[in-house]
Short mmCIF file of C-alpha atoms in Angstrom, two decimals:
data_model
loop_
_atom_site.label_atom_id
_atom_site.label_comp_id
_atom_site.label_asym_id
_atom_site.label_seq_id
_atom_site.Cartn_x
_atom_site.Cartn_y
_atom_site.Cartn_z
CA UNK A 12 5.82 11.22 -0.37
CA UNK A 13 7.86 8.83 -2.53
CA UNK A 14 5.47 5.62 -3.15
CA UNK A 15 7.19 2.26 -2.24
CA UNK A 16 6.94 -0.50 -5.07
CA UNK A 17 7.44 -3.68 -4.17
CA UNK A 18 9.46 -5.61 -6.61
CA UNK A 19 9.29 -9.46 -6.40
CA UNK A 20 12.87 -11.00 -6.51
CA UNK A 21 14.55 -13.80 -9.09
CA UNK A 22 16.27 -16.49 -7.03
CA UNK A 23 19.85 -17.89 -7.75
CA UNK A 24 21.29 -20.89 -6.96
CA UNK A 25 24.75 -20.12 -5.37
CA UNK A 26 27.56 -22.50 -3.68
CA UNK A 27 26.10 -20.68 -0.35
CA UNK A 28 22.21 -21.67 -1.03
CA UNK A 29 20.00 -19.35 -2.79
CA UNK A 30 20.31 -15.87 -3.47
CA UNK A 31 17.17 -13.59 -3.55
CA UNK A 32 17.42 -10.38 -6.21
CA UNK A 33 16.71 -7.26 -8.32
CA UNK A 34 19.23 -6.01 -10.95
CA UNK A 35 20.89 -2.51 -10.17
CA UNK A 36 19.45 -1.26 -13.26
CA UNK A 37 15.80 -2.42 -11.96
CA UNK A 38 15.77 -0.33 -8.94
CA UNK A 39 17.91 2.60 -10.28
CA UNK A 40 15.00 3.09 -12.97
CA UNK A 41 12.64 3.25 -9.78
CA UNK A 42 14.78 5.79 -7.86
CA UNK A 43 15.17 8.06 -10.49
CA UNK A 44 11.56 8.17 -12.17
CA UNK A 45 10.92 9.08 -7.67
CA UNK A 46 10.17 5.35 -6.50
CA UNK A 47 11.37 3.58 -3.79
CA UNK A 48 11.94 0.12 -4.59
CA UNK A 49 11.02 -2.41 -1.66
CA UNK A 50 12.74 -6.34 -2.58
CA UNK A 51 10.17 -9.55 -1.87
CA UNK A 52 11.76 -12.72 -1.53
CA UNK A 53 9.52 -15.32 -2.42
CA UNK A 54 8.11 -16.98 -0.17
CA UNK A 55 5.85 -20.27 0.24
CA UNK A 56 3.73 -18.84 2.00
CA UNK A 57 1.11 -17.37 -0.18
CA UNK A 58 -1.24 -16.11 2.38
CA UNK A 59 1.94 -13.01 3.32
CA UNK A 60 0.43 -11.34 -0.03
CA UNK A 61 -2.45 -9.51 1.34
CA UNK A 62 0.65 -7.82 3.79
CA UNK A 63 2.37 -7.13 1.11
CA UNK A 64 -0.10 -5.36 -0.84
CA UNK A 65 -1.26 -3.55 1.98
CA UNK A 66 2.05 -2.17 2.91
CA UNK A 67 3.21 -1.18 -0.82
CA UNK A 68 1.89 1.40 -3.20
CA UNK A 69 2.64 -0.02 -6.46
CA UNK A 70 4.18 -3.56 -7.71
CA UNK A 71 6.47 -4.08 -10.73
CA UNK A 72 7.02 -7.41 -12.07
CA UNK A 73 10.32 -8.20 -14.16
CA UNK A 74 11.98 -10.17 -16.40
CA UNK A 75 13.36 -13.53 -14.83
CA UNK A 76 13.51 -17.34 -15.60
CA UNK A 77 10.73 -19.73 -17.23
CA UNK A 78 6.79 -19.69 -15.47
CA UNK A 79 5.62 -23.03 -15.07
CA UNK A 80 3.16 -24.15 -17.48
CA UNK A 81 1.00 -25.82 -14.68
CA UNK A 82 -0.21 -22.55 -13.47
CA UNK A 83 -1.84 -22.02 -16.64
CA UNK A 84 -3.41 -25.45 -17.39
CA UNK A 85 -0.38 -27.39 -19.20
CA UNK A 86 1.98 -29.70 -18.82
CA UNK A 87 5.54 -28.73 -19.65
CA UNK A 88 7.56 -28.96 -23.18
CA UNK A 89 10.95 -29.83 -23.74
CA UNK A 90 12.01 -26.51 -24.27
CA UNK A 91 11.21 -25.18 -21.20
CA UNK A 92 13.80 -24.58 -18.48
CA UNK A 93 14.61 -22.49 -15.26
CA UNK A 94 11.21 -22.83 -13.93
CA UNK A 95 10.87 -22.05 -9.51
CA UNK A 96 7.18 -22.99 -8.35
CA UNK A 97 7.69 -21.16 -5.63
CA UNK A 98 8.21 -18.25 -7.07
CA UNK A 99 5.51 -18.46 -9.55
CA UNK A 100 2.92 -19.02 -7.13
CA UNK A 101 4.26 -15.85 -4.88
CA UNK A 102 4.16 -13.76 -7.75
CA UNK A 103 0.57 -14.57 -8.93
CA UNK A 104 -0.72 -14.37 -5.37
CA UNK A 105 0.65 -10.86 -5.03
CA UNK A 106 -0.47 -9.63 -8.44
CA UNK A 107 -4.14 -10.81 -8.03
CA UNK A 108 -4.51 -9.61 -4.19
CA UNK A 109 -2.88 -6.25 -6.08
CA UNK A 110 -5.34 -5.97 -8.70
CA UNK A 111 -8.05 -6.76 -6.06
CA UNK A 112 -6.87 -4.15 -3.87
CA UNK A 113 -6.52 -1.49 -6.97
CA UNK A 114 -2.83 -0.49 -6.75
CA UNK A 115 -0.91 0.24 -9.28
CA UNK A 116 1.09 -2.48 -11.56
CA UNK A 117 3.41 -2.68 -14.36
CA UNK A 118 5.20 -5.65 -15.34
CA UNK A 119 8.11 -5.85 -18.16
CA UNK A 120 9.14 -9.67 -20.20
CA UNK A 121 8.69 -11.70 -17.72
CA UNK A 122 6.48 -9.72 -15.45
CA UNK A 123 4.04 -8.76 -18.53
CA UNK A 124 3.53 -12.91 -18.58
CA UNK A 125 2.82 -13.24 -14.85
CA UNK A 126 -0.14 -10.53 -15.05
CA UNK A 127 -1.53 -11.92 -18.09
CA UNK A 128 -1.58 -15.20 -16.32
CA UNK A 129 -2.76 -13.95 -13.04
CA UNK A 130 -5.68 -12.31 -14.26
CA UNK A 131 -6.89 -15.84 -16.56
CA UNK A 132 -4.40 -15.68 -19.87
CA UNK A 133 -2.20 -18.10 -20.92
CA UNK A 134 1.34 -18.38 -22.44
CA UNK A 135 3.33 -20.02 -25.03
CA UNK A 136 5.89 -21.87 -23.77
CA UNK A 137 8.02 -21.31 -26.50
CA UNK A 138 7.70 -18.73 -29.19
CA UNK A 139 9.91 -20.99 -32.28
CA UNK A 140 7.70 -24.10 -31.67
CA UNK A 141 4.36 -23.11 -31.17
CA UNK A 142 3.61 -20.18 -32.87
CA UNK A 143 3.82 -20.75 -36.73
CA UNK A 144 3.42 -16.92 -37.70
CA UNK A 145 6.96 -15.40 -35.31
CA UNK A 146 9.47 -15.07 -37.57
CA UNK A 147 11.31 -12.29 -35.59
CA UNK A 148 14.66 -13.02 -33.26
CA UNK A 149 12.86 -12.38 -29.87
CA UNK A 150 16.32 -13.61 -28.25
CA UNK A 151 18.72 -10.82 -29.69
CA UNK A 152 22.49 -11.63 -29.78
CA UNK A 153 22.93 -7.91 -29.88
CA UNK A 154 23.76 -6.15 -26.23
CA UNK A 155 20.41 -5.70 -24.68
CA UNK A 156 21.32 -2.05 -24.10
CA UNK A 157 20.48 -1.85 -27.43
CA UNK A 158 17.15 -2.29 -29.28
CA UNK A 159 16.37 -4.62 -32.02
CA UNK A 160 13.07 -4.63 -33.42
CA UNK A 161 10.22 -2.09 -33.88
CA UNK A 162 6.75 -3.31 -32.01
CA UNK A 163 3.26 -1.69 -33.24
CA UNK A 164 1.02 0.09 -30.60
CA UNK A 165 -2.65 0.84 -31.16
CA UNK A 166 -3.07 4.24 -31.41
CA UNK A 167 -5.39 5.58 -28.22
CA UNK A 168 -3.99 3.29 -26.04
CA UNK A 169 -2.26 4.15 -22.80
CA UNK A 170 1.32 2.43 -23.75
CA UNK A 171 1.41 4.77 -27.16
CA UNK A 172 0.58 7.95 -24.80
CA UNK A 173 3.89 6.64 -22.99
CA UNK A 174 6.38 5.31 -26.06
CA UNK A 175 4.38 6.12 -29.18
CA UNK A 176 2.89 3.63 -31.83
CA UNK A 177 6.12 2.20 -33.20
CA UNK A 178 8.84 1.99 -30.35
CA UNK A 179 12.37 0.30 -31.04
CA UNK A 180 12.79 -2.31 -28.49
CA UNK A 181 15.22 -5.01 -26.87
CA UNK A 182 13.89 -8.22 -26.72
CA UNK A 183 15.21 -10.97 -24.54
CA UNK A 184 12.60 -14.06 -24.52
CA UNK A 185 11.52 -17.04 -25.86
CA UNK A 186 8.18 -16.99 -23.90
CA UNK A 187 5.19 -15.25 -24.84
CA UNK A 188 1.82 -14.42 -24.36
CA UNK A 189 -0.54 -16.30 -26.24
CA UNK A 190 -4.42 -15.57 -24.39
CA UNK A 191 -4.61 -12.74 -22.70
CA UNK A 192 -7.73 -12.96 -20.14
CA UNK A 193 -10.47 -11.03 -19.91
CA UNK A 194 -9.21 -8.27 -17.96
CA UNK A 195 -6.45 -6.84 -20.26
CA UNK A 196 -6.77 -5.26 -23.83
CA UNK A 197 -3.87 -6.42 -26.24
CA UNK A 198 -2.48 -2.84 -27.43
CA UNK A 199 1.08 -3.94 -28.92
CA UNK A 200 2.82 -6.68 -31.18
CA UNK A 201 5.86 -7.51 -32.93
CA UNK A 202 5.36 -7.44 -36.70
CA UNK A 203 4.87 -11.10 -36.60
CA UNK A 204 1.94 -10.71 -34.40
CA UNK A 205 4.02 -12.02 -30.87
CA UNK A 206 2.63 -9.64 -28.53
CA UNK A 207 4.65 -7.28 -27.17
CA UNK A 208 2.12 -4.95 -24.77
CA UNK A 209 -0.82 -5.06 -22.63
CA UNK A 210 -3.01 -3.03 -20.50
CA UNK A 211 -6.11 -2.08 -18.38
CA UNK A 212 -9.61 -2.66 -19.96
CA UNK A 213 -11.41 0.10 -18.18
CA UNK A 214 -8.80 2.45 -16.65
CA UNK A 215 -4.82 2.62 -16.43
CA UNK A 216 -4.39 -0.02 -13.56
CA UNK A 217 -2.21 -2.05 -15.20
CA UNK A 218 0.71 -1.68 -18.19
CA UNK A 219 2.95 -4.52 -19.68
CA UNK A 220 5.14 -4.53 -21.76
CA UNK A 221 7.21 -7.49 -23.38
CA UNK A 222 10.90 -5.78 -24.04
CA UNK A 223 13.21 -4.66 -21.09
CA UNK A 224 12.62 -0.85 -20.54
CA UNK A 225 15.55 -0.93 -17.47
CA UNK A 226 17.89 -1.30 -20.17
CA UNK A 227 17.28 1.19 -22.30
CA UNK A 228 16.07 4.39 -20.05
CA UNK A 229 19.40 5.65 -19.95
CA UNK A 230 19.58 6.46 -23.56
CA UNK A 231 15.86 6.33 -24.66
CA UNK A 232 13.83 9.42 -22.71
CA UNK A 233 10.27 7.42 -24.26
CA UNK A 234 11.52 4.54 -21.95
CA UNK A 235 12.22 6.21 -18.97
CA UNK A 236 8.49 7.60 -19.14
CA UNK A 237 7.38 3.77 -18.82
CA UNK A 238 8.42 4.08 -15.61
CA UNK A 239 7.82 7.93 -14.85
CA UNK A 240 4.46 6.95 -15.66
CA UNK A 241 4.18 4.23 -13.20
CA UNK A 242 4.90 6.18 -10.40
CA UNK A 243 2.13 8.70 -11.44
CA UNK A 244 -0.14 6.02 -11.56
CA UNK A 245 0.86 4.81 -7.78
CA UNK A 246 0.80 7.76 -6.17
CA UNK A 247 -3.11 8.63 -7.95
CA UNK A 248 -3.92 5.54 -5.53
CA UNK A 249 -1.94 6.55 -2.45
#
């Protein structure tokens, strides 16, 4: 039985109200590693996460706009931008009830941030202004079909079994991880120490990784197995 991931949506603000979605190259990356990928619009009401969870078999979180600061105990800076409360809060509410209920969950840019702050990390809001040691372009001008800077993986860890220890990544972000809570080992980083992967302490519940794998599975077999591998890992817990 093909496991059903549910994928939260990004929101768009059209001349017809707001659009709820998942880029083609999202849920094609699903399909083909055997997935079937399930679109949830956010929604204010936070308490429709439990049903959620209960219905899906594994959750992916993706790459999408700005998380607001408040949600992890700040106020906001100036470069900040893009930010939807609602969609924030949806997100964290279905990742905790997720980890709580022991499914499966990988999360990419974006989605990598909203675990670490739904289990207790925190963020930098901006990579250029408040973290003296990046040096790296973390926004590349390049196509984001193609990669543009190596990131270092612990040897051991579960992302090296999937990519190796020194995969060559996209990178499309100006937000990063800066804590990462207590419930997730730090396995990956740029070479100026901006950390680029993350993952269960005590089994392989949960992978993150900072780059954009969707982009690159086409031509890069390593990151096709990101998501090969999360489908293993959902249907283990069907």
């Amino acid at each position: 039985m093909k496991p059903l991931i549910g994928i939260p949506a990004n929101t768009g603000l059209t001349e017809l109200g707001f659009r709820d979605y998942v880029d083609d190259a999202v849920a094609q990356a699903i399909i083909r590693a055997g997935g079937l990928p399930v679109i949830l619009p956010p929604n204010n009401d936070r308490r429709l996460a439990k049903h959620v969870v209960s219905r899906c078999d594994g959750f992916m979180f993706i790459g999408g706009p700005d998380i607001d600061p408040t949600l992890f105990g700040e106020e906001p800076i100036s470069q900040i931008h893009g930010t939807s409360l609602k969609k924030d809060q949806f997100e964290l509410a279905v990742c905790r009830e997720a980890y709580k209920s022991n499914k499966a969950i990988f999360g990419f840019c974006r989605g990598m941030q909203i675990i670490a702050v739904a289990l207790g990390g925190s963020l930098y809001q901006d990579i250029s202004s408040q973290n003296r040691q990046a040096y790296i372009k973390h926004h590349q001008d390049a196509p984001i079909i193609y990669p543009s800077h190596h990131v270092e993986i612990d040897k051991g860890s579960q992302v090296a079994g999937i990519v190796g220890t020194n995969p060559y990544v996209n990178s499309h972000h100006h937000q990063a991880i800066k804590e990462s809570g207590p419930e997730l080992n730090v396995v990956g980083r740029a070479p100026d120490t901006v950390i680029e992967a993350i993952e269960s302490k005590t089994d392989d519940q949960v992978i993150g990784i900072q780059w954009h794998p969707e982009f690159l599975f086409e031509t890069m077999p390593e990151e096709r197995k990101l998501f090969e591998n999360f489908i293993h890992r959902c249907k283990d817990r069907m």
